[in-house]
Tab-separated table of C-alpha atoms and ligand atoms in Angstrom:
chain	number	residue	atom	x	y	z
A	675	MET	CA	86.305	53.718	79.988
A	676	ASN	CA	84.992	51.450	82.753
A	677	VAL	CA	86.732	51.915	86.158
A	678	TYR	CA	86.495	50.086	89.385
A	679	PHE	CA	87.598	51.779	92.462
A	680	ASP	CA	85.564	49.985	95.069
A	681	ASN	CA	88.101	47.395	95.742
A	682	ALA	CA	87.388	47.782	99.816
A	683	ALA	CA	83.750	46.369	99.097
A	684	THR	CA	85.318	43.518	97.046
A	685	THR	CA	87.918	42.579	94.711
A	686	GLN	CA	88.150	41.065	91.115
A	687	LEU	CA	88.829	37.367	91.499
A	688	ASP	CA	92.670	36.608	90.436
A	689	PRO	CA	92.861	34.043	87.528
A	690	GLU	CA	95.417	32.075	89.213
A	691	VAL	CA	92.711	31.384	92.103
A	692	LEU	CA	90.009	30.232	89.860
A	693	ASP	CA	92.434	27.776	88.112
A	694	ALA	CA	93.206	26.620	91.781
A	695	MET	CA	89.490	26.410	92.626
A	696	LEU	CA	88.208	24.656	89.522
A	697	PRO	CA	89.159	20.733	90.218
A	698	LEU	CA	86.930	21.180	93.566
A	699	LEU	CA	84.227	22.485	91.548
A	700	GLN	CA	84.411	19.955	88.430
A	701	THR	CA	86.487	16.564	89.456
A	702	HIS	CA	87.077	16.514	93.065
A	703	TYR	CA	83.567	16.401	94.786
A	704	GLY	CA	84.033	14.211	97.323
A	705	ASN	CA	82.942	15.036	100.741
A	706	PRO	CA	85.772	15.830	102.873
A	707	SER	CA	84.128	14.233	105.978
A	708	SER	CA	83.622	11.006	104.102
A	709	ILE	CA	86.408	8.222	104.616
A	710	HIS	CA	86.858	6.702	100.992
A	711	GLY	CA	89.303	8.118	98.721
A	712	PRO	CA	87.490	11.188	96.818
A	713	GLY	CA	86.446	12.276	100.466
A	714	ARG	CA	90.088	11.986	101.566
A	715	GLN	CA	91.589	13.744	98.732
A	716	VAL	CA	89.247	16.620	99.178
A	717	ARG	CA	89.912	16.536	103.010
A	718	ALA	CA	93.964	16.831	102.174
A	719	ALA	CA	92.791	20.050	99.906
A	720	ILE	CA	91.429	21.390	102.964
A	721	GLU	CA	94.286	20.864	105.343
A	722	ASN	CA	96.946	21.931	102.989
A	723	ALA	CA	95.172	24.910	102.704
A	724	ARG	CA	94.983	25.280	106.203
A	725	LYS	CA	98.722	24.692	106.362
A	726	THR	CA	99.267	27.593	103.853
A	727	VAL	CA	97.073	30.145	105.727
A	728	ALA	CA	99.020	29.096	108.847
A	729	HIS	CA	102.448	29.345	107.733
A	730	LEU	CA	101.911	32.639	105.959
A	731	ILE	CA	100.789	34.478	109.128
A	732	ASN	CA	103.136	32.223	111.222
A	733	ALA	CA	100.662	30.289	112.924
A	734	ALA	CA	99.983	26.910	113.873
A	735	PRO	CA	97.396	25.275	111.291
A	736	ALA	CA	95.283	24.410	114.578
A	737	GLU	CA	94.958	27.996	115.099
A	738	ILE	CA	92.756	28.610	111.587
A	739	VAL	CA	89.156	28.124	111.735
A	740	PHE	CA	87.638	28.553	108.312
A	741	THR	CA	84.161	30.720	108.398
A	742	SER	CA	81.890	32.167	105.977
A	743	GLY	CA	83.906	35.393	105.704
A	744	GLY	CA	84.935	38.199	107.937
A	745	THR	CA	81.447	38.845	109.782
A	746	GLU	CA	81.326	35.219	110.833
A	747	ALA	CA	84.809	35.304	112.089
A	748	ASP	CA	84.261	38.546	114.042
A	749	ASN	CA	80.898	37.135	115.507
A	750	TYR	CA	82.626	33.727	116.314
A	751	ALA	CA	85.419	35.490	118.400
A	752	ALA	CA	83.342	37.919	119.987
A	753	CYS	CA	80.244	35.365	120.817
A	754	GLY	CA	82.518	32.451	121.519
A	755	THR	CA	84.858	34.297	123.885
A	756	VAL	CA	82.907	35.942	126.803
A	757	ARG	CA	80.959	32.475	128.003
A	758	PRO	CA	83.768	30.223	128.509
A	759	LEU	CA	86.093	33.054	129.835
A	760	GLY	CA	83.711	34.475	132.012
A	761	LEU	CA	84.242	38.120	130.524
A	762	ARG	CA	81.781	40.681	131.730
A	763	HIS	CA	82.814	43.754	130.014
A	764	GLY	CA	83.682	44.765	126.421
A	765	ILE	CA	85.643	47.408	124.753
A	766	THR	CA	85.179	48.480	121.056
A	767	SER	CA	85.100	51.882	119.202
A	768	LYS	CA	82.212	53.795	117.378
A	769	LEU	CA	84.392	53.683	113.949
A	770	GLU	CA	84.323	49.757	113.877
A	771	HIS	CA	82.468	47.789	110.823
A	772	HIS	CA	79.232	46.788	111.930
A	773	ALA	CA	80.338	43.148	111.891
A	774	VAL	CA	82.237	44.188	115.278
A	775	LEU	CA	79.945	46.952	116.480
A	776	HIS	CA	76.603	45.242	116.120
A	777	THR	CA	77.820	42.041	117.593
A	778	MET	CA	79.077	43.485	120.533
A	779	GLN	CA	76.290	45.728	120.935
A	780	ALA	CA	73.828	42.508	120.479
A	781	LEU	CA	76.195	41.178	123.584
A	782	GLU	CA	75.427	44.274	125.767
A	783	LYS	CA	71.352	43.933	124.990
A	784	SER	CA	71.484	40.502	126.254
A	785	GLY	CA	73.226	40.893	129.274
A	786	GLN	CA	76.426	39.542	128.816
A	787	LEU	CA	78.585	42.431	128.278
A	788	GLN	CA	78.825	45.773	129.554
A	789	LEU	CA	80.190	47.993	126.467
A	790	SER	CA	82.421	51.000	126.639
A	791	TYR	CA	83.709	52.939	123.586
A	792	LEU	CA	87.208	54.212	123.265
A	793	ARG	CA	87.521	57.520	122.679
A	794	HIS	CA	89.016	59.079	119.411
A	795	ASP	CA	89.877	62.577	117.984
A	796	GLU	CA	88.016	64.088	115.199
A	797	ARG	CA	90.251	62.235	112.858
A	798	GLY	CA	89.695	58.845	114.024
A	799	ARG	CA	92.850	58.335	116.310
A	800	LEU	CA	92.057	56.047	119.059
A	801	ASP	CA	93.088	57.443	122.378
A	802	LEU	CA	94.944	54.647	123.957
A	803	ALA	CA	95.538	56.533	127.196
A	804	HIS	CA	91.651	56.056	127.347
A	805	LEU	CA	92.169	52.170	126.717
A	806	GLU	CA	94.764	52.094	129.758
A	807	GLU	CA	91.993	53.949	131.818
A	808	LEU	CA	89.341	51.997	130.957
A	809	LEU	CA	91.223	48.762	131.306
A	810	ALA	CA	92.631	49.442	134.598
A	811	THR	CA	89.121	49.597	136.355
A	812	ASN	CA	88.024	46.692	133.974
A	813	PRO	CA	90.619	43.955	133.571
A	814	ARG	CA	89.645	40.771	131.804
A	815	THR	CA	87.831	42.853	129.151
A	816	PHE	CA	87.301	41.374	125.500
A	817	VAL	CA	88.726	44.119	123.298
A	818	SER	CA	88.020	44.711	119.786
A	819	LEU	CA	89.652	47.017	117.637
A	820	MET	CA	90.529	46.848	113.883
A	821	HIS	CA	93.715	46.912	112.001
A	822	ALA	CA	92.492	49.512	109.475
A	823	ASN	CA	89.157	51.181	109.049
A	824	ASN	CA	87.310	50.072	105.788
A	825	GLU	CA	85.771	53.802	105.094
A	826	ILE	CA	88.356	56.011	106.119
A	827	GLY	CA	91.279	53.815	105.825
A	828	ASN	CA	93.005	54.882	109.191
A	829	LEU	CA	95.582	52.422	110.420
A	830	ASN	CA	95.501	51.376	114.044
A	831	ASP	CA	99.051	50.122	116.150
A	832	LEU	CA	97.882	46.550	116.806
A	833	THR	CA	101.417	46.293	118.752
A	834	ALA	CA	100.558	49.146	121.199
A	835	ILE	CA	96.913	48.073	121.580
A	836	GLY	CA	97.816	44.490	122.079
A	837	GLU	CA	100.459	45.400	124.788
A	838	ILE	CA	98.013	47.432	126.831
A	839	CYS	CA	95.344	44.540	126.658
A	840	ALA	CA	98.184	42.078	127.533
A	841	ARG	CA	99.356	44.071	130.676
A	842	HIS	CA	95.673	44.030	131.569
A	843	GLN	CA	95.050	40.361	130.740
A	844	ALA	CA	92.528	41.300	128.365
A	845	VAL	CA	91.554	39.333	125.112
A	846	PHE	CA	92.382	41.162	122.268
A	847	HIS	CA	90.203	40.776	119.131
A	848	THR	CA	91.175	42.468	115.724
A	849	ASP	CA	89.274	42.605	112.529
A	850	THR	CA	92.148	42.433	109.799
A	851	VAL	CA	89.635	41.857	107.049
A	852	GLN	CA	90.909	45.139	105.225
A	853	THR	CA	94.425	44.402	105.662
A	854	MET	CA	94.835	40.893	105.445
A	855	GLY	CA	96.892	40.397	102.303
A	856	HIS	CA	97.919	43.740	102.022
A	857	TYR	CA	100.187	43.665	105.018
A	858	LYS	CA	101.964	40.613	106.197
A	859	HIS	CA	100.789	39.705	109.762
A	860	ASP	CA	103.105	37.522	111.876
A	861	VAL	CA	101.108	36.327	114.727
A	862	GLN	CA	104.223	35.631	116.669
A	863	GLN	CA	105.080	39.155	116.310
A	864	LEU	CA	101.604	40.531	117.176
A	865	PRO	CA	100.069	40.918	120.613
A	866	VAL	CA	96.838	39.553	119.512
A	867	ASP	CA	94.288	36.687	120.544
A	868	PHE	CA	92.296	36.756	117.255
A	869	LEU	CA	92.375	38.155	114.123
A	870	VAL	CA	90.472	37.450	110.789
A	871	GLY	CA	90.519	37.375	107.264
A	872	SER	CA	88.217	37.559	104.371
A	873	ALA	CA	89.092	36.273	100.800
A	874	HIS	CA	87.270	38.673	98.642
A	875	LYS	CA	89.138	41.232	100.079
A	876	PHE	CA	92.246	40.016	98.158
A	877	HIS	CA	91.122	38.922	94.929
A	878	GLY	CA	90.115	35.535	96.597
A	879	PRO	CA	86.057	34.023	96.222
A	880	LYS	CA	83.163	35.459	98.091
A	881	GLY	CA	81.749	33.486	100.989
A	882	ILE	CA	84.761	32.348	102.892
A	883	GLY	CA	87.053	33.914	105.449
A	884	PHE	CA	89.075	32.567	108.419
A	885	LEU	CA	89.284	33.168	112.311
A	886	TYR	CA	93.117	33.022	113.554
A	887	ARG	CA	92.750	32.132	117.378
A	888	ARG	CA	95.958	31.884	119.709
A	889	ALA	CA	96.524	28.481	121.031
A	890	GLY	CA	94.863	28.225	124.356
A	891	GLN	CA	92.229	30.264	123.749
A	892	THR	CA	88.540	28.854	124.547
A	893	VAL	CA	85.775	29.737	122.109
A	894	ASP	CA	82.440	28.254	121.957
A	895	ALA	CA	81.423	26.795	118.513
A	896	LEU	CA	79.170	29.290	116.577
A	897	ILE	CA	77.168	26.793	114.728
A	898	GLN	CA	76.180	23.391	116.299
A	899	GLY	CA	75.958	20.032	114.227
A	900	GLY	CA	78.789	18.017	112.922
A	901	SER	CA	82.527	17.582	113.599
A	902	GLN	CA	84.077	19.952	111.025
A	903	GLU	CA	86.686	22.233	111.916
A	904	ARG	CA	87.513	20.586	114.941
A	905	ASN	CA	84.010	20.930	116.103
A	906	GLN	CA	84.153	24.779	115.806
A	907	ARG	CA	82.264	25.332	112.587
A	908	ALA	CA	79.434	22.660	111.842
A	909	GLY	CA	78.502	21.937	108.306
A	910	THR	CA	80.133	20.597	105.086
A	911	GLU	CA	83.193	22.649	104.032
A	912	ASN	CA	83.106	25.534	101.334
A	913	VAL	CA	85.954	23.415	100.080
A	914	TYR	CA	86.703	25.569	96.732
A	915	GLY	CA	86.344	28.641	99.006
A	916	ILE	CA	88.871	27.401	101.162
A	917	VAL	CA	91.396	26.401	98.576
A	918	GLY	CA	90.678	29.759	96.523
A	919	LEU	CA	91.420	31.532	99.926
A	920	ALA	CA	94.580	29.962	100.646
A	921	LYS	CA	95.855	30.582	96.705
A	922	ALA	CA	94.642	34.147	96.929
A	923	LEU	CA	96.633	34.775	100.311
A	924	GLU	CA	99.663	32.730	98.816
A	925	ILE	CA	99.668	35.270	95.856
A	926	ALA	CA	99.177	38.084	97.949
A	927	TYR	CA	101.943	37.496	100.324
A	928	ARG	CA	104.444	36.697	97.115
A	929	ASP	CA	103.372	39.875	95.082
A	930	MET	CA	102.983	42.097	98.039
A	931	ALA	CA	105.766	44.506	97.810
A	932	ASP	CA	105.193	45.126	94.138
A	933	HIS	CA	101.629	45.759	94.465
A	934	GLN	CA	101.941	47.791	97.506
A	935	ARG	CA	104.383	50.005	95.614
A	936	HIS	CA	101.950	50.317	92.495
A	937	ILE	CA	98.781	50.890	94.949
A	938	GLN	CA	100.665	53.701	97.103
A	939	GLY	CA	101.817	55.281	93.550
A	940	LEU	CA	97.902	55.415	92.595
A	941	LYS	CA	96.952	56.716	95.877
A	942	ASP	CA	99.389	59.426	95.677
A	943	ARG	CA	98.355	60.417	92.140
A	944	PHE	CA	94.741	60.520	93.527
A	945	ILE	CA	95.848	63.014	96.074
A	946	ALA	CA	98.065	65.336	93.955
A	947	LYS	CA	95.097	65.359	91.046
A	948	LEU	CA	92.141	65.861	93.289
A	949	GLN	CA	93.984	68.809	94.877
A	950	ALA	CA	94.799	70.517	91.450
A	951	GLU	CA	91.479	69.831	90.232
A	952	ILE	CA	88.812	70.384	92.905
A	953	GLU	CA	89.016	73.611	95.031
A	954	GLY	CA	88.220	72.837	98.816
A	955	VAL	CA	88.829	69.257	98.646
A	956	GLU	CA	89.853	67.547	102.175
A	957	PHE	CA	90.567	63.851	103.116
A	958	ASN	CA	88.769	62.204	105.799
A	959	GLY	CA	90.450	60.720	108.852
A	960	THR	CA	94.030	60.353	108.430
A	961	SER	CA	93.555	59.200	104.712
A	962	ALA	CA	95.883	61.296	102.956
A	963	GLU	CA	98.831	60.558	105.516
A	964	GLY	CA	101.099	57.612	104.360
A	965	ASP	CA	101.972	55.264	107.485
A	966	GLN	CA	98.593	56.468	109.264
A	967	SER	CA	96.705	54.860	106.270
A	968	LEU	CA	95.777	52.160	104.515
A	969	TYR	CA	97.314	51.916	100.834
A	970	THR	CA	94.401	50.961	99.161
A	971	VAL	CA	91.536	53.145	100.588
A	972	LEU	CA	91.204	57.246	99.747
A	973	SER	CA	88.452	58.774	101.480
A	974	VAL	CA	87.441	62.063	99.945
A	975	SER	CA	85.612	65.052	101.345
A	976	LEU	CA	84.072	67.278	99.012
A	977	PRO	CA	83.041	70.910	99.542
A	978	PRO	CA	79.132	71.375	100.492
A	979	SER	CA	77.068	71.538	97.192
A	980	ALA	CA	73.011	70.786	96.803
A	981	PHE	CA	74.063	68.337	94.317
A	982	ASN	CA	76.635	65.991	96.534
A	983	GLU	CA	73.713	63.453	96.873
A	984	MET	CA	73.821	62.583	93.298
A	985	LEU	CA	77.797	62.325	93.386
A	986	LEU	CA	77.785	58.287	93.380
A	987	PHE	CA	75.150	58.108	90.453
A	988	ASN	CA	76.649	60.645	88.416
A	989	LEU	CA	79.927	59.008	88.740
A	990	ASP	CA	78.191	55.795	88.056
A	991	ILE	CA	76.572	56.952	84.715
A	992	SER	CA	80.599	57.855	83.662
A	993	HIS	CA	81.304	54.441	84.447
A	994	VAL	CA	83.083	55.039	87.792
A	995	ALA	CA	82.143	52.640	90.512
A	996	VAL	CA	83.209	53.978	93.943
A	997	SER	CA	81.410	53.916	97.051
A	998	GLY	CA	80.162	56.732	99.409
A	999	GLY	CA	81.261	55.338	102.788
A	1000	SER	CA	81.233	51.836	103.051
A	1001	ALA	CA	79.435	49.468	100.744
A	1002	CYS	CA	77.782	47.608	103.675
A	1003	THR	CA	75.573	50.412	104.552
A	1004	SER	CA	74.775	51.884	101.470
A	1005	GLY	CA	72.053	49.317	100.286
A	1006	ALA	CA	70.175	50.361	103.571
A	1007	ASN	CA	70.676	53.990	102.855
A	1008	ALA	CA	71.533	54.463	106.163
A	1009	GLY	CA	74.679	56.635	105.948
A	1010	SER	CA	78.060	56.215	107.334
A	1011	HIS	CA	78.248	55.751	111.352
A	1012	VAL	CA	81.883	56.620	110.692
A	1013	LEU	CA	81.854	60.013	109.256
A	1014	SER	CA	79.089	60.674	111.960
A	1015	ALA	CA	81.283	59.418	114.685
A	1016	LEU	CA	84.051	61.742	113.124
A	1017	GLY	CA	81.515	64.682	113.169
A	1018	CYS	CA	81.747	65.043	109.414
A	1019	ASP	CA	80.008	68.054	108.056
A	1020	PRO	CA	76.892	66.239	106.492
A	1021	ALA	CA	76.821	68.857	103.967
A	1022	ARG	CA	80.125	67.886	102.618
A	1023	GLY	CA	80.326	64.910	100.078
A	1024	THR	CA	81.965	62.041	100.537
A	1025	ILE	CA	83.809	59.393	98.057
A	1026	ARG	CA	85.758	56.161	98.776
A	1027	PHE	CA	88.177	55.365	96.171
A	1028	SER	CA	89.426	51.793	97.038
A	1029	MET	CA	92.117	50.642	94.613
A	1030	SER	CA	93.665	47.189	93.914
A	1031	LYS	CA	96.761	45.440	91.783
A	1032	TYR	CA	94.404	45.780	88.622
A	1033	ASN	CA	93.834	49.510	88.523
A	1034	THR	CA	96.049	51.829	86.661
A	1035	ALA	CA	97.303	55.330	86.489
A	1036	GLU	CA	95.068	56.234	83.323
A	1037	GLU	CA	92.052	55.065	85.482
A	1038	VAL	CA	92.980	57.379	88.164
A	1039	ASP	CA	93.165	60.499	85.729
A	1040	TYR	CA	89.891	59.440	84.023
A	1041	ALA	CA	88.001	59.142	87.730
A	1042	VAL	CA	89.558	62.310	88.572
A	1043	ALA	CA	88.554	64.014	85.147
A	1044	GLN	CA	85.019	62.536	85.654
A	1045	LEU	CA	84.523	63.919	89.054
A	1046	ALA	CA	86.107	67.419	88.108
A	1047	LYS	CA	83.660	67.561	85.433
A	1048	ILE	CA	80.784	66.667	87.485
A	1049	TYR	CA	82.179	68.997	90.200
A	1050	GLN	CA	82.510	72.164	87.537
A	1051	LYS	CA	78.835	71.939	86.456
A	1052	ARG	CA	77.684	71.957	90.014
A	1053	ARG	CA	79.659	74.926	90.711
A	1054	VAL	CA	77.818	76.538	87.418
A	1055	LEU	CA	74.578	75.431	88.703
A	1056	SER	CA	74.817	76.285	92.334
B	1467	PLP	N1	85.236	44.198	108.670
B	1467	PLP	C1	85.596	44.612	107.817
B	1467	PLP	C2	86.555	46.147	108.156
B	1467	PLP	C3	85.249	44.992	106.550
B	1467	PLP	O1	85.886	45.974	105.607
B	1467	PLP	C4	84.215	43.975	105.947
B	1467	PLP	C5	83.424	44.034	104.947
B	1467	PLP	O2	83.417	45.010	104.198
B	1467	PLP	C6	84.025	42.821	106.883
B	1467	PLP	C7	84.421	42.887	108.310
B	1467	PLP	C8	82.927	41.700	106.511
B	1467	PLP	O3	83.816	40.998	105.769
B	1467	PLP	P1	82.579	39.943	105.293
B	1467	PLP	O4	82.255	40.408	103.922
B	1467	PLP	O5	83.630	38.809	104.358
B	1467	PLP	O6	81.702	39.317	105.838
């Protein structure tokens, strides 16, 4: 059996999405900036996609800017806002994805922002009293705090954070890469100025995302050149990506209730089976707590063992694809900054199982059985 439990890293393309993209790859090849018929046809496809995305999150089409993905959308919001709004202070947390953390740190290094880190407890729960405190002395701040953590799955309360930001006239950007397509975001209800989406996290293509920027927010363009995306993002548009993103989000919203039920069921099964099969298993952050955790992610902490370093490798040999922390850092072998910030015991092993609509209960049973087998072997050897 081959099983893929690394859906927080990326997801399988939905065949319906591929079908929507194919005409743009095969027959509709006009440049959307051209004024002739083939160009106008592709322009219409882009604008329809923009309307779809806007409608789904209850925004206006002009508030959606397509980008190359979540990383670019995060960079665009942070780098593009500071200068025109004259912001001098930024607040984020050490648990953010590097797309936010490194961007905010670069702004600090270049002298554009003074940066403060929000306190959190050992389970990654943010200290919102600290946010109040920081904003009381530094109003007009750029605040960037994610909706769900990509490594441990902790969910933050966007409404509570947004209301605090609004009270202090702070600009609130939230990295919603892991929750877009998995929860319904309604920007008329959420007190946020910016949020982001990345299609490959919800069964769309890679290399395409978007930034929602609330009307009235002034943002400097990130890429200079032509007038695409209303002068906000120059360069010929990734048209099949844009169409694919809109289709993927449409499907995600259409089927969300069923998928959420299915995936939460898989997660509950994982937790119960792991607890039954592996002595001393724990869960990082609030990963095992229903309403405080993203239902697609389970971050498992395994008891110390000299063999923990080979855990992912051994699972891979058994055809179980998972991540240790975040796939984004595993290539550089840098370890997890999130688990370090939580003060996790480095001797314990960490596995992130992340699930999608395509996973099954049999796959959960297989993955746990393989892990238990590896773990039994270790206990005999150690
Ligand atoms: N933010 C979070 C929370 C993520 O999990 C990721 C990807 O893993 C990103 C940003 C980056 O998104 P993209 O791969 O679209 O650049």
